[in-house]
mmCIF file of C-alpha atoms and ligand atoms in Angstrom:
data_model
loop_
_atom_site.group_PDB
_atom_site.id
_atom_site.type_symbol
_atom_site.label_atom_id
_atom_site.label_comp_id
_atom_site.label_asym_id
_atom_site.label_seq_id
_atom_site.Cartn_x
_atom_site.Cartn_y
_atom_site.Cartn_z
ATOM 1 C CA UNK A 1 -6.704 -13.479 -19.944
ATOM 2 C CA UNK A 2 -4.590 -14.515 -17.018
ATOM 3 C CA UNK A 3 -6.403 -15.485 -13.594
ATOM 4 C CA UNK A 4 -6.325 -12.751 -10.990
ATOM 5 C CA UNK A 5 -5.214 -14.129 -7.711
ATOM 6 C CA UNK A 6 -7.403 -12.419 -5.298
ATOM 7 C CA UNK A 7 -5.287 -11.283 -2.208
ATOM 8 C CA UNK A 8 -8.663 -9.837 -0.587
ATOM 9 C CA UNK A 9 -10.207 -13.317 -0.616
ATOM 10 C CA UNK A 10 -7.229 -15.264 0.652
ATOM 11 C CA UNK A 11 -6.593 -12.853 3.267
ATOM 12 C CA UNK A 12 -10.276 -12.734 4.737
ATOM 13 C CA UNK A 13 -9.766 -16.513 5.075
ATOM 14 C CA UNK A 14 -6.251 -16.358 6.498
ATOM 15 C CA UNK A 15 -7.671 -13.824 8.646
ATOM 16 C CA UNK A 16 -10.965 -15.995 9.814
ATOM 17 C CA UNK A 17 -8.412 -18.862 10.670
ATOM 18 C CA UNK A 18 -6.652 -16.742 13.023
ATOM 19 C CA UNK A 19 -9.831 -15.318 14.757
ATOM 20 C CA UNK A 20 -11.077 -19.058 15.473
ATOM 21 C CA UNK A 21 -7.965 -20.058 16.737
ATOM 22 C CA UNK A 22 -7.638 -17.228 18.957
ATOM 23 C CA UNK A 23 -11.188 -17.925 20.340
ATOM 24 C CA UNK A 24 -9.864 -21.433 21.261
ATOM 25 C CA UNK A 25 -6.547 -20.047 22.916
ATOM 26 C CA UNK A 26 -9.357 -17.613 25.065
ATOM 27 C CA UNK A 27 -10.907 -20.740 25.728
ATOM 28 C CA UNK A 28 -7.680 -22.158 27.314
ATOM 29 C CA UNK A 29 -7.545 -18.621 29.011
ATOM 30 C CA UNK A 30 -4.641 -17.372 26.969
ATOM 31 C CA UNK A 31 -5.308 -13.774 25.510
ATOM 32 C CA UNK A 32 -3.194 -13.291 22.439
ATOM 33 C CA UNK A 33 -1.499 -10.010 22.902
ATOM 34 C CA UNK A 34 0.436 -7.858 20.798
ATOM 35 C CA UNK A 35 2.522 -4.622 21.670
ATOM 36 C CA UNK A 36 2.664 -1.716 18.447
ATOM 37 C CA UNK A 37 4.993 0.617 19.212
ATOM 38 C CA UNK A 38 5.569 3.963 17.001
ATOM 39 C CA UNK A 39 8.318 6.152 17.479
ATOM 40 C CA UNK A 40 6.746 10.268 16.318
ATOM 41 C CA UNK A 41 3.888 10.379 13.723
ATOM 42 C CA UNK A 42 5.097 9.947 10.403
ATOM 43 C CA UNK A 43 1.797 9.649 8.691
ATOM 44 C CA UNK A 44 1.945 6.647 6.531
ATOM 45 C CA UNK A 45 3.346 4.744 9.996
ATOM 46 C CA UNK A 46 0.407 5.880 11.794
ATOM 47 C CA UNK A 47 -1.960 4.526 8.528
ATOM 48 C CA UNK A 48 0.181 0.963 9.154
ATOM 49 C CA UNK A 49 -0.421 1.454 12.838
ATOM 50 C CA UNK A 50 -3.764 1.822 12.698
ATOM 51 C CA UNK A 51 -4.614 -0.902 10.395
ATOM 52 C CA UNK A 52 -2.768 -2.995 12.549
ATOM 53 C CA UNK A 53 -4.678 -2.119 15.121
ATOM 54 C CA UNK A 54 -7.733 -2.895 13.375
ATOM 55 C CA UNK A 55 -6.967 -6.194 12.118
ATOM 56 C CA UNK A 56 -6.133 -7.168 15.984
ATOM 57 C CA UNK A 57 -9.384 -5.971 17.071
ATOM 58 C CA UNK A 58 -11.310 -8.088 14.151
ATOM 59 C CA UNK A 59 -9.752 -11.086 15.189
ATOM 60 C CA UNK A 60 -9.943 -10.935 19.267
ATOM 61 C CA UNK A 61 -6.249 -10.052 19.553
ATOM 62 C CA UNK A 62 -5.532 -7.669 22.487
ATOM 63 C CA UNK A 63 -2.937 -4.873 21.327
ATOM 64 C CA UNK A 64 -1.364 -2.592 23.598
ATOM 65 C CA UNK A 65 -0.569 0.667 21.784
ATOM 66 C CA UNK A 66 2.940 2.693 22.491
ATOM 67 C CA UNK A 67 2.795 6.132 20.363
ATOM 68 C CA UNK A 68 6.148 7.853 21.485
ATOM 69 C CA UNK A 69 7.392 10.853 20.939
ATOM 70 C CA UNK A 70 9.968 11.822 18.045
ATOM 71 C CA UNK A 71 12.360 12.435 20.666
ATOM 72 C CA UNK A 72 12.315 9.720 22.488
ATOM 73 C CA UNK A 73 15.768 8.064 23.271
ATOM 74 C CA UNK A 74 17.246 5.083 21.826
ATOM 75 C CA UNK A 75 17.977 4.255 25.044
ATOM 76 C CA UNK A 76 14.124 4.544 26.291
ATOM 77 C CA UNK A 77 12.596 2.541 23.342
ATOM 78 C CA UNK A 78 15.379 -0.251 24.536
ATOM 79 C CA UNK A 79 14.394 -0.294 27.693
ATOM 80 C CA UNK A 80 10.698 -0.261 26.764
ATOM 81 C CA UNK A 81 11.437 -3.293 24.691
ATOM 82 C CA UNK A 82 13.288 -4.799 27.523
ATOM 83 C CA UNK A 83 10.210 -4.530 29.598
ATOM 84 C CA UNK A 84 8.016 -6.262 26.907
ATOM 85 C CA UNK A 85 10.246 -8.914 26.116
ATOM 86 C CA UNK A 86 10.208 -10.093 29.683
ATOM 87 C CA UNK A 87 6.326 -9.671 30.297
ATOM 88 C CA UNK A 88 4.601 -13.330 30.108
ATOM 89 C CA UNK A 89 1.540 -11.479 29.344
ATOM 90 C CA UNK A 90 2.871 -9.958 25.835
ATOM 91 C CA UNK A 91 3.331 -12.299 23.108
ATOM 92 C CA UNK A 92 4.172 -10.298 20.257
ATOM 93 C CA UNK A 93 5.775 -7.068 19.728
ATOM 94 C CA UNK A 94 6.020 -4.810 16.673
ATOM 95 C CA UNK A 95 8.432 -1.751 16.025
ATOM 96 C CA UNK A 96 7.156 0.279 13.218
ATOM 97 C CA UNK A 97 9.684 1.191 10.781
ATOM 98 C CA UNK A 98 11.157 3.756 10.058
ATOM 99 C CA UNK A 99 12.723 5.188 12.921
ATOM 100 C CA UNK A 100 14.014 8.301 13.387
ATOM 101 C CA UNK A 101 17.072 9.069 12.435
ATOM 102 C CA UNK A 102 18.885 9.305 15.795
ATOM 103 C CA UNK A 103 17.526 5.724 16.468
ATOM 104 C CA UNK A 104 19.470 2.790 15.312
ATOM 105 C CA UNK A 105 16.981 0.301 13.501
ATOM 106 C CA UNK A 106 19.486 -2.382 13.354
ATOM 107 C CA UNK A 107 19.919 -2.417 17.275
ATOM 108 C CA UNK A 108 16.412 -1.739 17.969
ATOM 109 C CA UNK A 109 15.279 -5.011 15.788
ATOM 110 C CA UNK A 110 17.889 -7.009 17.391
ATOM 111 C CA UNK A 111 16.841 -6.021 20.943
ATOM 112 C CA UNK A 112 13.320 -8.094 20.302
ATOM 113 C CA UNK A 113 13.160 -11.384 22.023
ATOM 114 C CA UNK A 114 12.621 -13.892 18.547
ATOM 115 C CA UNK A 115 9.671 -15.516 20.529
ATOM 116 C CA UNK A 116 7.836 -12.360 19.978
ATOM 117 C CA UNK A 117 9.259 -11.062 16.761
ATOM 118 C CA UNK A 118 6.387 -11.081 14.951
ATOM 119 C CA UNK A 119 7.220 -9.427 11.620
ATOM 120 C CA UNK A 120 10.228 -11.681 11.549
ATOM 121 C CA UNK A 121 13.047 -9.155 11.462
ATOM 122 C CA UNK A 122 15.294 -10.671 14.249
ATOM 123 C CA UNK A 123 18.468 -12.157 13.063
ATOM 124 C CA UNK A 124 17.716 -15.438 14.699
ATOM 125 C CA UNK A 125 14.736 -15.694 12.796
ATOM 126 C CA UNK A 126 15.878 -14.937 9.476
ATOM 127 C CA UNK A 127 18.917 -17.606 10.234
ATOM 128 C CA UNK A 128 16.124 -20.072 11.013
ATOM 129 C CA UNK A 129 14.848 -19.475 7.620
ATOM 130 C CA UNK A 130 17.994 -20.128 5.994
ATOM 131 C CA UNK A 131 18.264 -23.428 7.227
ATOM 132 C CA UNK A 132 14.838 -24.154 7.704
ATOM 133 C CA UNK A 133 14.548 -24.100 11.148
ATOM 134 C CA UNK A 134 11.105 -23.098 13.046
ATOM 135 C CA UNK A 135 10.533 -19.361 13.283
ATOM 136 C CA UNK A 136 8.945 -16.439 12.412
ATOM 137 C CA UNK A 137 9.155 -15.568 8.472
ATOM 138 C CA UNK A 138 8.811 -11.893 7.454
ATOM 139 C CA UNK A 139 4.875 -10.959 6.383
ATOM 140 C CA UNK A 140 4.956 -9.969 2.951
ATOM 141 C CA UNK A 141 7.240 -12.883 1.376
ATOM 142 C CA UNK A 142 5.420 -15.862 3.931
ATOM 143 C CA UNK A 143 1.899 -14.122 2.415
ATOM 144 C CA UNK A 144 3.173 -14.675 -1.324
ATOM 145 C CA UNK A 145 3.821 -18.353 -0.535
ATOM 146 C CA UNK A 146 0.095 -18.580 0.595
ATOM 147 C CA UNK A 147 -1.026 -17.120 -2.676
ATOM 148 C CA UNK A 148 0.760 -18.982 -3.945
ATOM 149 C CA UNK A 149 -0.302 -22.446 -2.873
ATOM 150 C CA UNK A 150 -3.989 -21.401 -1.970
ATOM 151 C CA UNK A 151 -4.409 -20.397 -5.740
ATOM 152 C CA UNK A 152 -3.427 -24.341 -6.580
ATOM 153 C CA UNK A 153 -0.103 -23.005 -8.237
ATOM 154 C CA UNK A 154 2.388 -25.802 -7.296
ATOM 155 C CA UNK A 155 6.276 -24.476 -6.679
ATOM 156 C CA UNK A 156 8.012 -27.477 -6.457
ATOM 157 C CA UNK A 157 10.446 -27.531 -9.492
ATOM 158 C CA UNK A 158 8.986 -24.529 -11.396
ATOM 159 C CA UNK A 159 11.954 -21.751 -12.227
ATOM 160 C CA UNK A 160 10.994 -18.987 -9.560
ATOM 161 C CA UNK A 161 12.540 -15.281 -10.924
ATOM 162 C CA UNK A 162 12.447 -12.717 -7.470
ATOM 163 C CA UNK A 163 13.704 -9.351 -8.722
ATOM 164 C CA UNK A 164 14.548 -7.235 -5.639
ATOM 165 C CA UNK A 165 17.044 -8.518 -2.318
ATOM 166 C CA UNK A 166 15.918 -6.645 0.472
ATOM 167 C CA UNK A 167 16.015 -8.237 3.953
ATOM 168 C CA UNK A 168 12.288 -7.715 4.003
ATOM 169 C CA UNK A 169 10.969 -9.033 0.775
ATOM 170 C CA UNK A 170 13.656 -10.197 -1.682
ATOM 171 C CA UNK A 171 15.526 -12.444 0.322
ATOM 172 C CA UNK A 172 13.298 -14.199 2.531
ATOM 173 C CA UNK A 173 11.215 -14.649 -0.505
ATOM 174 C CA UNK A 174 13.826 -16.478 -2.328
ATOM 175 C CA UNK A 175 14.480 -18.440 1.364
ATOM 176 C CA UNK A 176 10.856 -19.536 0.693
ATOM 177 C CA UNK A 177 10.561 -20.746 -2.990
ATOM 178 C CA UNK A 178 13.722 -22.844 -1.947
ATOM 179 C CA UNK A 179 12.098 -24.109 1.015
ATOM 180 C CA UNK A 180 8.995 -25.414 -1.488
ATOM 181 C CA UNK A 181 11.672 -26.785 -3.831
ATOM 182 C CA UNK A 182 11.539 -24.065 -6.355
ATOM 183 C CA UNK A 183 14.351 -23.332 -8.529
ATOM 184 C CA UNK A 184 15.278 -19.685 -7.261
ATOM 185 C CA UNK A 185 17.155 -16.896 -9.459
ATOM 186 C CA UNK A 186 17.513 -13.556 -7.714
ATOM 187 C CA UNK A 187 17.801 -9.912 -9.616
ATOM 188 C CA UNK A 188 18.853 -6.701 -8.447
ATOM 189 C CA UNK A 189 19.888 -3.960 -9.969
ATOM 190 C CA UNK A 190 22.962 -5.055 -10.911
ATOM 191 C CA UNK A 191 21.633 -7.962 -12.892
ATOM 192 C CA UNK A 192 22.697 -7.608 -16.728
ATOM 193 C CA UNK A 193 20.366 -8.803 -19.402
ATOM 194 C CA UNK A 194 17.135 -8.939 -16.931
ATOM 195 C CA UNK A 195 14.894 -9.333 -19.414
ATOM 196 C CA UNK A 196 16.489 -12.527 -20.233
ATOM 197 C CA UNK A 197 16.354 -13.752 -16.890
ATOM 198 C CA UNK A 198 12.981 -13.169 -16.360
ATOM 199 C CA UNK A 199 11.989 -14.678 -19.723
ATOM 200 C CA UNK A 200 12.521 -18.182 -17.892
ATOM 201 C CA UNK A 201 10.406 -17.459 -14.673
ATOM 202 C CA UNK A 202 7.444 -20.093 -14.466
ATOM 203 C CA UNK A 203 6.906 -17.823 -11.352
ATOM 204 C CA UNK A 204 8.027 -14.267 -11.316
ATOM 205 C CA UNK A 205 7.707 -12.024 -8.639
ATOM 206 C CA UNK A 206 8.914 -8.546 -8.690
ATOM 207 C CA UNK A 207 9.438 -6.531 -5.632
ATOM 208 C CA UNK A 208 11.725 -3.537 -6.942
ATOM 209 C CA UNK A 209 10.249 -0.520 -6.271
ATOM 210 C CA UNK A 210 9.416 1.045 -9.397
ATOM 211 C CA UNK A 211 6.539 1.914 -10.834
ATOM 212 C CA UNK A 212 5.294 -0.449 -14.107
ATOM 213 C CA UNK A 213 8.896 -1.566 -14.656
ATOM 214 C CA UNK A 214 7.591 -4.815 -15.983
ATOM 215 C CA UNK A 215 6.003 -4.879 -19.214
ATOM 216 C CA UNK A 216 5.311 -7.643 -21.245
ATOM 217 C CA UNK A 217 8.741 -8.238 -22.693
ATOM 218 C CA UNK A 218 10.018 -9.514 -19.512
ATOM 219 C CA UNK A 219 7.571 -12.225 -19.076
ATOM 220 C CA UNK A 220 7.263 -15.976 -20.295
ATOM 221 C CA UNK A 221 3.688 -16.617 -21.977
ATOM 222 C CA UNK A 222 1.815 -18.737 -19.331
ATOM 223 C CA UNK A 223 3.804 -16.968 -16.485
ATOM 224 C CA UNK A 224 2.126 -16.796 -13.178
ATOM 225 C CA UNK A 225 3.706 -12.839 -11.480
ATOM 226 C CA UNK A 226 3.345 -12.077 -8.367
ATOM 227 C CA UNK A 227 3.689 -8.121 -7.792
ATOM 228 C CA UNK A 228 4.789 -7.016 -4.478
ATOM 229 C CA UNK A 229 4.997 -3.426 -5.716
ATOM 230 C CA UNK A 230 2.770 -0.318 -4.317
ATOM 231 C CA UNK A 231 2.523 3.113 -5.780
ATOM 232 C CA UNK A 232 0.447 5.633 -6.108
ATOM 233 C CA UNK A 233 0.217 7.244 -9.849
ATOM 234 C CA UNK A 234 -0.276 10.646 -11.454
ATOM 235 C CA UNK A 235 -3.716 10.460 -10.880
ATOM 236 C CA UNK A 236 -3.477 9.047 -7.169
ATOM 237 C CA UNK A 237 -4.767 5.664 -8.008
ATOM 238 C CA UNK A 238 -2.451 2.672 -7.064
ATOM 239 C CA UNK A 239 -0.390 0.866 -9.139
ATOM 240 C CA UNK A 240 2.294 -1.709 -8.490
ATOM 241 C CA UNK A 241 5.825 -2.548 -10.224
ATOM 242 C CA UNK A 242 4.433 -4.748 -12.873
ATOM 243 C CA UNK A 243 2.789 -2.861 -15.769
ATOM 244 C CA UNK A 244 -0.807 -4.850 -15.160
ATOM 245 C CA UNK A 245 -2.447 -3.755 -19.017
ATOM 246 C CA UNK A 246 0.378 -5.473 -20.970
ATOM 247 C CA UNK A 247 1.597 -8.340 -18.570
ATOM 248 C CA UNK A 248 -2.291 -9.899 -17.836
ATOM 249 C CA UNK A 249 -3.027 -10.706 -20.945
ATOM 250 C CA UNK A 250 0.456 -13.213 -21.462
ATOM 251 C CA UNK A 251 0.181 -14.733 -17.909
ATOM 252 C CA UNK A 252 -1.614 -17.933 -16.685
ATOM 253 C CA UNK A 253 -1.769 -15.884 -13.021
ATOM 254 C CA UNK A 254 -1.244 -12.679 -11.740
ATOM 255 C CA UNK A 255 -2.085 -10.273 -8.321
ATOM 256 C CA UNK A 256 -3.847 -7.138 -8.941
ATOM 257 C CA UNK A 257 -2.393 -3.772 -7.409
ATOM 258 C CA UNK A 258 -4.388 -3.368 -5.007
ATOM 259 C CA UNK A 259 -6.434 -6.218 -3.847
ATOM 260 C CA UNK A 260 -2.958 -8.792 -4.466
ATOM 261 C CA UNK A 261 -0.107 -9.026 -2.262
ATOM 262 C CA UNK A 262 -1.075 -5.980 0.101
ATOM 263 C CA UNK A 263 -3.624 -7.479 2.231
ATOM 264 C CA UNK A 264 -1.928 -10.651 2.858
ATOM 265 C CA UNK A 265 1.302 -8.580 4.431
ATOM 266 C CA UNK A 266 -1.280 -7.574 7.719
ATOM 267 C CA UNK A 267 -3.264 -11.451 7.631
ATOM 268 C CA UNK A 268 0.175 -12.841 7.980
ATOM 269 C CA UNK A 269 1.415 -10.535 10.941
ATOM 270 C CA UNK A 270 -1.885 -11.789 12.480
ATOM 271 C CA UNK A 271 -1.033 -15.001 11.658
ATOM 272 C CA UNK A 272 2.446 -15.111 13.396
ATOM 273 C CA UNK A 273 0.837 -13.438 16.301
ATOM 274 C CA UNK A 274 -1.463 -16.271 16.764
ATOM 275 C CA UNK A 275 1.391 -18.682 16.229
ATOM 276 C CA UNK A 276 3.668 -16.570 18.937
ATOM 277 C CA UNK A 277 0.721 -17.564 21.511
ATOM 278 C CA UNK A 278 0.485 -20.977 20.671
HETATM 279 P P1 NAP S 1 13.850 -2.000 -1.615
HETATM 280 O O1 NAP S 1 14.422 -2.261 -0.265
HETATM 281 O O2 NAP S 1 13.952 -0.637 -2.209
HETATM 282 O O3 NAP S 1 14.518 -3.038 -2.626
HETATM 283 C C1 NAP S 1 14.342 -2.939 -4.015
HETATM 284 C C2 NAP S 1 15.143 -4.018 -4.699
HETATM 285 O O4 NAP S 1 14.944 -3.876 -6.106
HETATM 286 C C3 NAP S 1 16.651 -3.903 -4.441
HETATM 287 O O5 NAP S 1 17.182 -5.183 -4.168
HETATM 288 C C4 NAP S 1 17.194 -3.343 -5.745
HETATM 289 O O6 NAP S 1 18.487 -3.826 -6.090
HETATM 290 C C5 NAP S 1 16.190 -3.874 -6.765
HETATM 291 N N1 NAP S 1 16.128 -3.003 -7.935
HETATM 292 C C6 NAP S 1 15.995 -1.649 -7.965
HETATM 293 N N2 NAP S 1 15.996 -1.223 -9.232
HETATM 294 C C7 NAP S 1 16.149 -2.300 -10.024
HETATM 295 C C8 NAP S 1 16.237 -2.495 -11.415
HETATM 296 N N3 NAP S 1 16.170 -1.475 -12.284
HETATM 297 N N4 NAP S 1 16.394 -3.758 -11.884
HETATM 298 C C9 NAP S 1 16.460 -4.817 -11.042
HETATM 299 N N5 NAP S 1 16.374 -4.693 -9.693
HETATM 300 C C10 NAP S 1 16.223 -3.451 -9.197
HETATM 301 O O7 NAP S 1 12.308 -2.363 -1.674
HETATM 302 P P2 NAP S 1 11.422 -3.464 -0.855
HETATM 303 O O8 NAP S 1 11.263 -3.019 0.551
HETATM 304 O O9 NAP S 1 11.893 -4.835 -1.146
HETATM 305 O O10 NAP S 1 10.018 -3.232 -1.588
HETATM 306 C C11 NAP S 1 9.820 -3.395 -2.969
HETATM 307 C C12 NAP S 1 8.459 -2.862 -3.367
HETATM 308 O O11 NAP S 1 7.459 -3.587 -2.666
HETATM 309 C C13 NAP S 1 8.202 -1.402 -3.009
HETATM 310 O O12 NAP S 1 7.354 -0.848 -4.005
HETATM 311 C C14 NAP S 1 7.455 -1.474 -1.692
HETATM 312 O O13 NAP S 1 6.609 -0.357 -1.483
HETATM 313 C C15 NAP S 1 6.649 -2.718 -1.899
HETATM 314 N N6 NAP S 1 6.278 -3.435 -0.665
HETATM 315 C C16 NAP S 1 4.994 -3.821 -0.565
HETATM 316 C C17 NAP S 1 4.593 -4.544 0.548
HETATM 317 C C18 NAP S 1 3.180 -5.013 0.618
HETATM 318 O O14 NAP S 1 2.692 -5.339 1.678
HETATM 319 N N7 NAP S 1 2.491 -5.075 -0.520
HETATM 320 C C19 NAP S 1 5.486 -4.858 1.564
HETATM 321 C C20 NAP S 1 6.826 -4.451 1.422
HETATM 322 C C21 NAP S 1 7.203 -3.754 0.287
HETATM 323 P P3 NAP S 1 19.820 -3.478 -5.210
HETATM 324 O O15 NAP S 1 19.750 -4.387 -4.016
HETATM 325 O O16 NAP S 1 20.930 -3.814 -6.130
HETATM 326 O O17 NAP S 1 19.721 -2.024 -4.870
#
């Protein structure tokens, strides 16, 4: 049976680093600050929001809450943004996605000073990542890499399989493996013969989006899969995109859905909040 990698664990500890280093910045009398702003109250932002929230107030970081309306302007949540960007006392700020429709995301993101783009969205940032620059590195894919090497599972050379290319996980995750000197293969959905693409991942990790996709005939034996997936199933439990049952028993390592990759996405946002104040 493979080794779990235990997301909870590694996060707790990411999460303890952060709180003593943010004791030492009080210390120096710098209070680590970050600014959450939610546009209307879709409900599963406001569940992000508030953990968020929570995870600040765990680890000593001030965060300055901005719950606005569903009708606010595009033009108002710029102008907020404006006003945090140039406020010395605000080192991090956080739009929770999605918008509302009559709000352009792309503009909104871009509007963020990259000092204090803590999820890593900002164009800047992501261009820093492609040529390994300094800068902030999107949550989920930067938390995978810390699985990743704080479960002893070594990168360098190993054939890395990343099925999914979003801006948020796919691609900065392959950015990543590259950066540790993987060998990095993406897949989308217009990959032909998958299955025998992911046959050669040493490391496979699967952020696609749908439920159990990956059963056991699309992994190597001795694989080590990450899953980035998160659903909930007919019976309202969670589940992720690999199919857990049949992959476990053929891997060397794999993350549990839930208890994986999940709690690593809010320990890293943490994490490049304390680094934004540093
Ligand atoms: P996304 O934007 O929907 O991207 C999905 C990717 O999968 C796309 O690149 C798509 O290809 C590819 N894909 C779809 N069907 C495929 C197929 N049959 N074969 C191969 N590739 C296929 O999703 P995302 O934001 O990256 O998120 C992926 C999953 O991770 C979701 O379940 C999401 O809920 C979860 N997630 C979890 C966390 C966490 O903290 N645990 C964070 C973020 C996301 P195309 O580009 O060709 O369309």
């Amino acid at each position: 049976m493979a080794k779990l990698i235990d997301g909870k664990a590694i996060s707790a500890q990411i999460k303890e680093e952060c709180k003593e280093r943010v004791a030492k910045l009080k210390e120096e009398g710098i209070e680590v600050t970050l600014a959450v702003i939610q546009v209307g109250n879709d409900p599963a932002s406001t569940v992000y929001v508030g953990n968020k929230k929570k995870a600040c107030a765990y680890i000593g970081i001030r965060s300055l809450a901005y719950e606005l309306p569903e009708e606010t302007t595009q033009e108002e949540l710029l102008a907020l943004i404006g006003e945090l960007n140039g406020r010395k006392d605000v080192n991090g700020i956080l739009v929770q996605l999605p918008l509302p429709k009559h709000i352009d995301e792309e503009k909104v993101l871009d509007t963020i000073d990259p000092a204090k783009d803590v999820d890593g969205f900002h164009p800047q940032n992501v261009g820093a990542l492609c040529i390994g620059k300094k800068g902030f590195v999107s949550c989920t894919p930067a938390g995978i890499i810390q699985l990743l090497k704080r479960s002893d599972i070594e990168i360098a050379g190993k054939e890395c399989v990343v099925i999914g290319r979003s801006n948020i996980v796919g691609k900065p995750m392959a950015l990543l493996l590259l950066r540790e000197n993987g060998t990095v293969t993406v897949a989308h959905s217009r990959t032909r013969d998958l299955k025998e693409i992911t046959k050669r991942a040493d490391i496979l990790i699967v952020a696609i989006g749908k439920p159990k996709m990956i059963t056991a005939d699309y992994v190597k034996e001795g694989a080590v899969v990450i899953d980035v997936g998160i659903h909930r199933n007919e019976n309202n439990k969670l589940c992720g995109d690999v199919d857990f049952e049949s992959v476990a028993p053929h891997c060397s390592a794999i993350t549990p859905v839930p208890g994986g990759v999940g709690p690593m996405t809010i320990a890293m946002l943490m994490h490049n909040c304390v680094e934004s104040a540093s």
